[in-house]
Each structure stands twice: as C-alpha cells, then as structure tokens.
mmCIF file of C-alpha atoms and ligand atoms in Angstrom:
data_model
loop_
_atom_site.group_PDB
_atom_site.id
_atom_site.type_symbol
_atom_site.label_atom_id
_atom_site.label_comp_id
_atom_site.label_asym_id
_atom_site.label_seq_id
_atom_site.Cartn_x
_atom_site.Cartn_y
_atom_site.Cartn_z
ATOM 1 C CA UNK P 1 -14.946 6.416 -8.283
ATOM 2 C CA UNK P 2 -13.157 7.304 -5.029
ATOM 3 C CA UNK P 3 -9.751 8.007 -6.584
ATOM 4 C CA UNK P 4 -9.158 9.052 -10.165
ATOM 5 C CA UNK P 5 -5.891 9.956 -11.909
ATOM 6 C CA UNK P 6 -6.170 11.566 -15.339
ATOM 7 C CA UNK P 7 -3.028 12.142 -17.425
ATOM 8 C CA UNK P 8 -1.011 12.790 -14.275
ATOM 9 C CA UNK P 9 2.615 13.891 -14.479
ATOM 10 C CA UNK P 10 4.797 14.735 -11.524
ATOM 11 C CA UNK P 11 8.241 16.313 -11.449
ATOM 12 C CA UNK P 12 10.472 16.705 -8.408
ATOM 13 C CA UNK P 13 12.226 20.057 -8.551
ATOM 14 C CA UNK P 14 15.514 20.223 -6.628
ATOM 15 C CA UNK P 15 16.957 23.261 -4.883
ATOM 16 C CA UNK P 16 19.446 23.756 -7.729
ATOM 17 C CA UNK P 17 16.548 24.003 -10.187
ATOM 18 C CA UNK P 18 17.061 20.574 -11.793
ATOM 19 C CA UNK P 19 13.988 18.410 -12.201
ATOM 20 C CA UNK P 20 13.167 14.700 -12.275
ATOM 21 C CA UNK P 21 10.065 13.267 -13.887
ATOM 22 C CA UNK P 22 8.780 10.688 -11.384
ATOM 23 C CA UNK P 23 5.281 10.087 -12.829
ATOM 24 C CA UNK P 24 4.446 10.028 -16.521
ATOM 25 C CA UNK P 25 0.922 10.228 -17.874
ATOM 26 C CA UNK P 26 -0.791 8.127 -15.213
ATOM 27 C CA UNK P 27 -4.431 7.161 -15.727
ATOM 28 C CA UNK P 28 -5.958 5.148 -12.904
ATOM 29 C CA UNK P 29 -9.257 4.590 -11.103
ATOM 30 C CA UNK P 30 -9.695 3.067 -7.667
ATOM 31 C CA UNK P 31 -12.960 2.295 -5.899
ATOM 32 C CA UNK P 32 -13.406 2.474 -2.126
ATOM 33 C CA UNK P 33 -15.377 -0.756 -2.104
ATOM 34 C CA UNK P 34 -13.604 -4.008 -1.665
ATOM 35 C CA UNK P 35 -10.476 -3.755 -3.779
ATOM 36 C CA UNK P 36 -7.275 -5.482 -2.641
ATOM 37 C CA UNK P 37 -4.546 -3.922 -4.730
ATOM 38 C CA UNK P 38 -0.802 -4.425 -4.680
ATOM 39 C CA UNK P 39 1.475 -1.834 -6.253
ATOM 40 C CA UNK P 40 4.827 -3.150 -7.382
ATOM 41 C CA UNK P 41 7.817 -2.123 -9.472
ATOM 42 C CA UNK P 42 11.543 -1.737 -9.070
ATOM 43 C CA UNK P 43 13.180 0.740 -6.720
ATOM 44 C CA UNK P 44 12.765 4.307 -7.922
ATOM 45 C CA UNK P 45 9.903 3.464 -10.308
ATOM 46 C CA UNK P 46 7.556 5.982 -8.657
ATOM 47 C CA UNK P 47 5.389 3.870 -6.310
ATOM 48 C CA UNK P 48 5.686 6.071 -3.220
ATOM 49 C CA UNK P 49 5.252 9.202 -5.325
ATOM 50 C CA UNK P 50 2.075 7.738 -6.835
ATOM 51 C CA UNK P 51 0.406 6.919 -3.518
ATOM 52 C CA UNK P 52 1.349 10.285 -2.011
ATOM 53 C CA UNK P 53 -0.975 11.820 -4.613
ATOM 54 C CA UNK P 54 -3.860 9.763 -3.216
ATOM 55 C CA UNK P 55 -4.216 11.872 -0.102
ATOM 56 C CA UNK P 56 -2.845 15.131 -1.481
ATOM 57 C CA UNK P 57 0.561 14.990 0.178
ATOM 58 C CA UNK P 58 1.903 15.922 -3.224
ATOM 59 C CA UNK P 59 -0.011 17.447 -6.073
ATOM 60 C CA UNK P 60 0.362 16.731 -9.774
ATOM 61 C CA UNK P 61 2.595 18.940 -11.919
ATOM 62 C CA UNK P 62 0.023 18.461 -14.673
ATOM 63 C CA UNK P 63 -3.125 16.400 -15.160
ATOM 64 C CA UNK P 64 -5.752 15.815 -12.504
ATOM 65 C CA UNK P 65 -6.130 13.753 -9.358
ATOM 66 C CA UNK P 66 -9.654 13.664 -7.959
ATOM 67 C CA UNK P 67 -10.236 12.102 -4.536
ATOM 68 C CA UNK P 68 -13.802 11.795 -3.266
ATOM 69 C CA UNK P 69 -14.876 14.471 -5.714
ATOM 70 C CA UNK P 70 -12.190 16.952 -4.625
ATOM 71 C CA UNK P 71 -9.708 17.999 -7.301
ATOM 72 C CA UNK P 72 -6.197 18.156 -5.939
ATOM 73 C CA UNK P 73 -4.387 21.085 -7.447
ATOM 74 C CA UNK P 74 -1.564 23.337 -6.368
ATOM 75 C CA UNK P 75 -3.401 26.563 -5.964
ATOM 76 C CA UNK P 76 -6.067 25.552 -3.435
ATOM 77 C CA UNK P 77 -6.032 28.715 -1.321
ATOM 78 C CA UNK P 78 -4.140 28.326 1.938
ATOM 79 C CA UNK P 79 -7.175 29.149 4.071
ATOM 80 C CA UNK P 80 -9.252 26.496 2.247
ATOM 81 C CA UNK P 81 -6.575 23.859 2.301
ATOM 82 C CA UNK P 82 -7.303 22.157 5.640
ATOM 83 C CA UNK P 83 -11.054 22.432 5.227
ATOM 84 C CA UNK P 84 -10.849 20.731 1.846
ATOM 85 C CA UNK P 85 -8.040 18.270 2.432
ATOM 86 C CA UNK P 86 -8.617 17.084 6.023
ATOM 87 C CA UNK P 87 -11.755 15.023 5.291
ATOM 88 C CA UNK P 88 -9.973 13.429 2.393
ATOM 89 C CA UNK P 89 -6.973 12.532 4.564
ATOM 90 C CA UNK P 90 -9.276 10.780 6.999
ATOM 91 C CA UNK P 91 -10.902 8.805 4.188
ATOM 92 C CA UNK P 92 -7.633 7.817 2.513
ATOM 93 C CA UNK P 93 -5.214 6.701 5.235
ATOM 94 C CA UNK P 94 -1.606 6.533 4.097
ATOM 95 C CA UNK P 95 1.027 4.635 6.082
ATOM 96 C CA UNK P 96 4.458 5.966 5.077
ATOM 97 C CA UNK P 97 7.317 3.815 3.841
ATOM 98 C CA UNK P 98 9.536 5.258 6.586
ATOM 99 C CA UNK P 99 7.741 5.414 9.962
ATOM 100 C CA UNK P 100 10.140 8.137 11.140
ATOM 101 C CA UNK P 101 8.270 10.537 8.818
ATOM 102 C CA UNK P 102 5.021 9.772 10.550
ATOM 103 C CA UNK P 103 5.819 9.496 14.250
ATOM 104 C CA UNK P 104 6.381 12.706 16.137
ATOM 105 C CA UNK P 105 4.632 12.689 19.539
ATOM 106 C CA UNK P 106 6.247 11.967 22.943
ATOM 107 C CA UNK P 107 4.357 8.734 23.460
ATOM 108 C CA UNK P 108 2.920 6.014 21.282
ATOM 109 C CA UNK P 109 -0.536 6.724 22.743
ATOM 110 C CA UNK P 110 -0.384 10.403 21.755
ATOM 111 C CA UNK P 111 0.747 9.429 18.303
ATOM 112 C CA UNK P 112 -2.124 6.992 17.781
ATOM 113 C CA UNK P 113 -4.834 9.327 19.083
ATOM 114 C CA UNK P 114 -3.521 12.367 17.174
ATOM 115 C CA UNK P 115 -5.347 11.498 13.940
ATOM 116 C CA UNK P 116 -8.745 10.586 15.416
ATOM 117 C CA UNK P 117 -8.698 13.680 17.708
ATOM 118 C CA UNK P 118 -7.832 15.859 14.743
ATOM 119 C CA UNK P 119 -10.877 14.495 12.947
ATOM 120 C CA UNK P 120 -13.217 15.185 15.864
ATOM 121 C CA UNK P 121 -13.175 11.988 17.937
ATOM 122 C CA UNK P 122 -13.353 12.648 21.717
ATOM 123 C CA UNK P 123 -10.140 11.964 23.656
ATOM 124 C CA UNK P 124 -11.613 9.186 25.831
ATOM 125 C CA UNK P 125 -12.942 7.351 22.794
ATOM 126 C CA UNK P 126 -9.667 7.814 20.908
ATOM 127 C CA UNK P 127 -7.779 6.287 23.879
ATOM 128 C CA UNK P 128 -10.119 3.269 23.896
ATOM 129 C CA UNK P 129 -9.488 2.850 20.171
ATOM 130 C CA UNK P 130 -5.726 3.061 20.710
ATOM 131 C CA UNK P 131 -5.866 0.263 23.324
ATOM 132 C CA UNK P 132 -7.680 -2.014 20.884
ATOM 133 C CA UNK P 133 -5.599 -1.170 17.866
ATOM 134 C CA UNK P 134 -2.189 -1.524 19.483
ATOM 135 C CA UNK P 135 -3.098 -5.195 20.038
ATOM 136 C CA UNK P 136 -4.334 -5.622 16.471
ATOM 137 C CA UNK P 137 -0.913 -4.610 15.155
ATOM 138 C CA UNK P 138 0.789 -7.159 17.402
ATOM 139 C CA UNK P 139 1.987 -5.016 20.329
ATOM 140 C CA UNK P 140 0.629 -4.881 23.888
ATOM 141 C CA UNK P 141 -0.762 -1.962 25.874
ATOM 142 C CA UNK P 142 2.554 -1.314 27.647
ATOM 143 C CA UNK P 143 3.830 0.204 24.398
ATOM 144 C CA UNK P 144 1.347 3.059 24.662
ATOM 145 C CA UNK P 145 3.470 4.753 27.344
ATOM 146 C CA UNK P 146 6.720 4.455 25.426
ATOM 147 C CA UNK P 147 8.404 6.982 23.203
ATOM 148 C CA UNK P 148 7.985 6.094 19.525
ATOM 149 C CA UNK P 149 11.604 7.092 18.941
ATOM 150 C CA UNK P 150 12.994 4.384 21.236
ATOM 151 C CA UNK P 151 11.362 1.491 19.420
ATOM 152 C CA UNK P 152 12.884 -1.014 17.012
ATOM 153 C CA UNK P 153 12.286 -0.558 13.274
ATOM 154 C CA UNK P 154 9.551 -3.212 13.194
ATOM 155 C CA UNK P 155 7.836 -1.779 16.284
ATOM 156 C CA UNK P 156 7.873 1.721 14.778
ATOM 157 C CA UNK P 157 6.308 0.296 11.643
ATOM 158 C CA UNK P 158 3.519 -1.296 13.682
ATOM 159 C CA UNK P 159 2.859 1.925 15.592
ATOM 160 C CA UNK P 160 2.678 3.927 12.372
ATOM 161 C CA UNK P 161 0.136 1.424 11.009
ATOM 162 C CA UNK P 162 -1.863 1.674 14.271
ATOM 163 C CA UNK P 163 -2.003 5.470 13.937
ATOM 164 C CA UNK P 164 -3.618 5.221 10.519
ATOM 165 C CA UNK P 165 -5.991 2.374 11.458
ATOM 166 C CA UNK P 166 -7.192 4.519 14.363
ATOM 167 C CA UNK P 167 -8.568 7.050 11.866
ATOM 168 C CA UNK P 168 -10.777 4.303 10.391
ATOM 169 C CA UNK P 169 -10.105 5.270 6.778
ATOM 170 C CA UNK P 170 -12.233 3.900 3.904
ATOM 171 C CA UNK P 171 -9.142 3.312 1.815
ATOM 172 C CA UNK P 172 -6.027 2.028 3.516
ATOM 173 C CA UNK P 173 -2.790 2.709 1.633
ATOM 174 C CA UNK P 174 0.315 1.005 3.008
ATOM 175 C CA UNK P 175 3.751 1.818 1.614
ATOM 176 C CA UNK P 176 5.839 -1.326 2.193
ATOM 177 C CA UNK P 177 4.109 -2.142 5.503
ATOM 178 C CA UNK P 178 5.911 -5.419 6.078
ATOM 179 C CA UNK P 179 9.471 -4.557 5.058
ATOM 180 C CA UNK P 180 11.866 -5.268 7.893
ATOM 181 C CA UNK P 181 9.411 -7.444 9.812
ATOM 182 C CA UNK P 182 10.067 -11.061 10.730
ATOM 183 C CA UNK P 183 8.089 -13.642 8.667
ATOM 184 C CA UNK P 184 5.561 -14.335 11.431
ATOM 185 C CA UNK P 185 4.943 -10.636 12.013
ATOM 186 C CA UNK P 186 4.649 -10.036 8.283
ATOM 187 C CA UNK P 187 2.046 -12.784 7.859
ATOM 188 C CA UNK P 188 0.052 -11.601 10.886
ATOM 189 C CA UNK P 189 -0.145 -8.058 9.495
ATOM 190 C CA UNK P 190 -1.137 -9.268 6.035
ATOM 191 C CA UNK P 191 -3.905 -11.322 7.649
ATOM 192 C CA UNK P 192 -5.005 -8.182 9.543
ATOM 193 C CA UNK P 193 -5.203 -6.169 6.299
ATOM 194 C CA UNK P 194 -7.104 -9.047 4.687
ATOM 195 C CA UNK P 195 -9.643 -9.125 7.489
ATOM 196 C CA UNK P 196 -10.102 -5.328 7.301
ATOM 197 C CA UNK P 197 -10.705 -5.761 3.588
ATOM 198 C CA UNK P 198 -13.052 -8.743 3.933
ATOM 199 C CA UNK P 199 -15.043 -7.815 6.998
ATOM 200 C CA UNK P 200 -15.356 -4.062 6.497
ATOM 201 C CA UNK P 201 -15.364 -4.168 2.680
ATOM 202 C CA UNK P 202 -12.621 -1.545 2.565
ATOM 203 C CA UNK P 203 -10.119 -1.023 -0.186
ATOM 204 C CA UNK P 204 -6.542 -1.887 0.718
ATOM 205 C CA UNK P 205 -3.563 -0.804 -1.387
ATOM 206 C CA UNK P 206 -0.190 -2.299 -0.491
ATOM 207 C CA UNK P 207 3.175 -1.395 -1.985
ATOM 208 C CA UNK P 208 5.441 -4.409 -1.845
ATOM 209 C CA UNK P 209 8.518 -6.011 -3.377
ATOM 210 C CA UNK P 210 7.273 -9.472 -2.420
ATOM 211 C CA UNK P 211 5.660 -11.321 -5.321
ATOM 212 C CA UNK P 212 4.289 -14.007 -2.979
ATOM 213 C CA UNK P 213 2.214 -11.324 -1.263
ATOM 214 C CA UNK P 214 0.915 -10.137 -4.635
ATOM 215 C CA UNK P 215 -0.062 -13.629 -5.715
ATOM 216 C CA UNK P 216 -1.588 -14.710 -2.419
ATOM 217 C CA UNK P 217 -3.597 -11.622 -1.502
ATOM 218 C CA UNK P 218 -4.219 -9.234 -4.393
ATOM 219 C CA UNK P 219 -7.263 -9.124 -6.656
ATOM 220 C CA UNK P 220 -5.606 -6.408 -8.737
ATOM 221 C CA UNK P 221 -1.981 -5.504 -9.310
ATOM 222 C CA UNK P 222 -0.464 -2.257 -10.554
ATOM 223 C CA UNK P 223 3.068 -2.244 -11.962
ATOM 224 C CA UNK P 224 5.185 0.907 -12.166
ATOM 225 C CA UNK P 225 8.264 1.118 -14.372
ATOM 226 C CA UNK P 226 10.322 4.298 -14.771
ATOM 227 C CA UNK P 227 7.415 6.509 -13.780
ATOM 228 C CA UNK P 228 4.860 4.785 -16.000
ATOM 229 C CA UNK P 229 1.966 2.567 -15.012
ATOM 230 C CA UNK P 230 2.727 -0.389 -17.275
ATOM 231 C CA UNK P 231 0.230 -2.970 -15.983
ATOM 232 C CA UNK P 232 -3.124 -2.780 -14.218
ATOM 233 C CA UNK P 233 -5.032 -6.029 -13.855
ATOM 234 C CA UNK P 234 -5.265 -9.597 -12.626
ATOM 235 C CA UNK P 235 -2.102 -10.933 -10.873
ATOM 236 C CA UNK P 236 -2.462 -14.287 -12.611
ATOM 237 C CA UNK P 237 -2.329 -12.529 -15.998
ATOM 238 C CA UNK P 238 0.708 -10.518 -14.900
ATOM 239 C CA UNK P 239 2.694 -13.607 -13.993
ATOM 240 C CA UNK P 240 2.055 -15.226 -17.369
ATOM 241 C CA UNK P 241 3.352 -12.163 -19.241
ATOM 242 C CA UNK P 242 6.737 -12.068 -20.929
ATOM 243 C CA UNK P 243 7.650 -8.523 -19.852
ATOM 244 C CA UNK P 244 8.377 -9.441 -16.244
ATOM 245 C CA UNK P 245 12.112 -9.295 -16.887
ATOM 246 C CA UNK P 246 11.881 -5.829 -18.496
ATOM 247 C CA UNK P 247 10.162 -4.609 -15.345
ATOM 248 C CA UNK P 248 12.697 -6.366 -13.087
ATOM 249 C CA UNK P 249 10.031 -8.502 -11.435
ATOM 250 C CA UNK P 250 10.308 -12.034 -10.081
ATOM 251 C CA UNK P 251 7.780 -14.836 -10.164
ATOM 252 C CA UNK P 252 6.036 -15.928 -6.940
ATOM 253 C CA UNK P 253 7.674 -19.053 -5.448
ATOM 254 C CA UNK P 254 4.735 -21.341 -6.194
ATOM 255 C CA UNK P 255 4.897 -20.426 -9.901
ATOM 256 C CA UNK P 256 8.681 -20.899 -9.961
ATOM 257 C CA UNK P 257 8.242 -24.389 -8.503
ATOM 258 C CA UNK P 258 5.487 -25.159 -11.003
ATOM 259 C CA UNK P 259 7.762 -24.158 -13.905
ATOM 260 C CA UNK P 260 10.597 -26.314 -12.531
ATOM 261 C CA UNK P 261 8.273 -29.302 -12.182
ATOM 262 C CA UNK P 262 7.082 -28.854 -15.769
ATOM 263 C CA UNK P 263 10.725 -28.996 -16.880
ATOM 264 C CA UNK P 264 11.793 -31.902 -14.717
ATOM 265 C CA UNK P 265 8.698 -34.039 -15.313
ATOM 266 C CA UNK P 266 8.299 -32.933 -18.928
ATOM 267 C CA UNK P 267 4.644 -32.017 -18.391
ATOM 268 C CA UNK P 268 2.585 -28.922 -19.286
ATOM 269 C CA UNK P 269 0.504 -27.241 -16.595
ATOM 270 C CA UNK P 270 -2.046 -24.872 -18.090
ATOM 271 C CA UNK P 271 -3.802 -23.527 -15.018
ATOM 272 C CA UNK P 272 -1.318 -22.049 -12.577
ATOM 273 C CA UNK P 273 -1.835 -23.114 -8.952
ATOM 274 C CA UNK P 274 -2.387 -20.595 -6.140
ATOM 275 C CA UNK P 275 -0.872 -22.755 -3.415
ATOM 276 C CA UNK P 276 0.846 -26.071 -2.682
ATOM 277 C CA UNK P 277 -2.430 -28.004 -2.377
ATOM 278 C CA UNK P 278 -3.568 -26.866 -5.809
ATOM 279 C CA UNK P 279 -0.156 -27.714 -7.279
ATOM 280 C CA UNK P 280 -0.266 -31.166 -5.673
ATOM 281 C CA UNK P 281 -3.697 -31.884 -7.151
ATOM 282 C CA UNK P 282 -2.644 -30.693 -10.618
ATOM 283 C CA UNK P 283 0.502 -32.828 -10.610
ATOM 284 C CA UNK P 284 -1.410 -35.848 -9.287
ATOM 285 C CA UNK P 285 -3.890 -35.435 -12.150
ATOM 286 C CA UNK P 286 -1.188 -35.181 -14.800
ATOM 287 C CA UNK P 287 1.013 -38.086 -13.669
HETATM 288 N N1 ATP Q 301 12.482 14.629 -3.077
HETATM 289 C C1 ATP Q 301 12.915 14.162 -4.250
HETATM 290 N N2 ATP Q 301 13.634 14.949 -5.092
HETATM 291 C C2 ATP Q 301 14.069 14.485 -6.289
HETATM 292 N N3 ATP Q 301 13.816 13.241 -6.743
HETATM 293 C C3 ATP Q 301 13.122 12.420 -5.953
HETATM 294 C C4 ATP Q 301 12.634 12.819 -4.654
HETATM 295 N N4 ATP Q 301 11.971 11.789 -4.105
HETATM 296 C C5 ATP Q 301 12.046 10.783 -5.001
HETATM 297 N N5 ATP Q 301 12.725 11.155 -6.104
HETATM 298 C C6 ATP Q 301 13.000 10.325 -7.285
HETATM 299 O O1 ATP Q 301 11.764 9.972 -7.887
HETATM 300 C C7 ATP Q 301 11.774 8.602 -8.309
HETATM 301 C C8 ATP Q 301 10.600 7.854 -7.715
HETATM 302 O O2 ATP Q 301 10.780 7.778 -6.315
HETATM 303 P P1 ATP Q 301 9.797 6.921 -5.403
HETATM 304 O O3 ATP Q 301 10.201 7.156 -4.003
HETATM 305 O O4 ATP Q 301 8.388 7.233 -5.793
HETATM 306 O O5 ATP Q 301 10.170 5.433 -5.870
HETATM 307 P P2 ATP Q 301 9.657 4.028 -5.288
HETATM 308 O O6 ATP Q 301 9.125 3.263 -6.458
HETATM 309 O O7 ATP Q 301 8.780 4.233 -4.132
HETATM 310 O O8 ATP Q 301 11.037 3.330 -4.852
HETATM 311 P P3 ATP Q 301 11.363 2.334 -3.591
HETATM 312 O O9 ATP Q 301 10.927 0.950 -4.023
HETATM 313 O O10 ATP Q 301 12.857 2.433 -3.466
HETATM 314 O O11 ATP Q 301 10.657 2.851 -2.387
HETATM 315 C C9 ATP Q 301 13.147 8.043 -7.888
HETATM 316 O O12 ATP Q 301 13.973 7.959 -9.020
HETATM 317 C C10 ATP Q 301 13.679 9.030 -6.893
HETATM 318 O O13 ATP Q 301 15.077 9.136 -6.993
HETATM 319 MG MG1 MG Q 302 8.933 3.835 -2.121
#
C-alpha cells in the first residue's frame, strides 16, 4: 500500500502552549494504482491537515504514517531528512489549498521547473515540460515569463497545479484545486485530472466542497468530521446514508432532483441515476 495511516492523531500546538486536536485516530490505506478519491467534510474538519501528512509536510503527534515504505516520524535526523523525504515528495505531489504558499520564484517558468530540477531532471528537459504543462492547465506559454505574484487567483491556482504536474508524481493530491475558478475552467481541470487518472493509471485525491464533483468523478469518497474519518467508501452509498446532515453535507444536484421528482410524481426510484440521461430513462420506465 502506497500510503498507510495507523491510529494517527495530530495536534496543533500554538505559541501560547494551547493545543488543538485536528486529527483523531485516523486509519486509512491508499493505493498508488488507479484510485480516484474525493475528500470532503465541513470547514475545519481536518482535510488539509490530513493530506499534509501524505507527503510529510506535517508529522503525526502519535500513530504512524507510512508512505512508500518510509515511516514519517518527528525525529528523522536532520541530515537524513532530505534524503529520506525528497523521493517521497516527488511520488506524492501535493497542490496546496492556497497557491500563495507554493509559489515563490520570480517567474512562472522558474516555479514550474523548480520541482523537476530538484529531483534531477535536466534544465532543458524541465523547460520543455513546463511549456507542455502550462497549456494542459489552460494557460498559454506567455505566462511562463510572468511573475506568479501578479496573476489572478485562478491563474495562480493553475500555475501551482502545473508545478506539481511537472514533477510527474504517482499520486496527485489536490487541496480544493477548483475553488475560485469559473465553471468552464473548473470542468476543464477536472477532465484533466480524470485523464491523468485514466490514461496513466495514477491515483488522484481531490479535496472539494462540491458534491457534484464527488458524484461525477470519484470511485471512493472519504468524509472528515471534527477530526475523525467518518466514512470511507462508495459515493453512491454515502449519498443514501442518513448522517449527511450530521456531517453538514449536501446531496449532488442530480440526486436532489430525483428526490423532488419522486415526491411530485409519487413514484419510488430505487437505483439512483448518475446523470440526466439515466434519470430520464428511469422516469420514462416508471411512468
Ligand atoms: N496552524 C494551526 N494552528 C492551530 N490550529 C490550526 C492550524 N491550522 C489549522 N488549525 C485548526 O485545525 C482544524 C483543521 O484544519 P484544516 O485546515 O485541516 O481544515 P479543513 O478541513 O481543510 O478546512 P477548510 O475546508 O476550511 O479548508 C481547524 O479547526 C483549524 O482551525
Ligand atoms: Mg483545507
């Protein structure tokens, strides 16, 4: 298993000595082959904290996180730290929730090639990669010369995604990659992540607040609530559970419409549709 959490707890300790328990007893296994996972849960439930454990940005207060056979613990000696953690950070690429935390170079090009160069790719090859990838994330080559700090929020987001794609990770972890993007841009990026998942058989993990994204794309959904992992399984099963309200989650639009049609037409639909065509066929069959 590429990523394994065993009884993981994490506490943030503030400067004044107070602490906050952000992760409680998390057990979780993730493969690097072909999973498409969405991680959801209300604000402050611990999603970002959870994924930051996946590439050792933070380390558990207790319990164990093992990533590609390497145990992440606090007392890895300083001199060993980069040797041990760098390969893992190339394999598990994490796109931050806030691109400002990730972008730091003078130009977009330098930002995108930083990761690959750091992991041993030659400069010329890294530049070629950057030219390809900037287009994949929906920007053109002219952006490569610009400063990442003078871009709009959505453009910064795209550049931060490009920087991680350029490292060609086996597991791509995206913390709210489409927040703040226009609907067309959001759909294009989700299609890009889907094609990376389908064509390269890579695992993609997306944190999102959008239930439509969960229902349309994910084969597995993880739900966090107050620091606990309260659901891990099939999205269809999640959306037929009663606890959605306790976890402050909505239903995807297509399921909401299905429920309204059941009410208005006084019919019972047993198999929930994935999309409008499926709903149309079900309703046609029932009426
Ligand atoms: N540096 C920190 N110091 C203290 N507490 C923190 C720190 N960072 C986060 N927390 C707290 O830990 C909890 C989990 O935060 P986290 O960022 O993982 O939530 P999240 O589920 O990603 O939320 P969102 O949907 O808003 O991004 C929150 O209650 C937050 O207030
Ligand atoms: Mg977050």
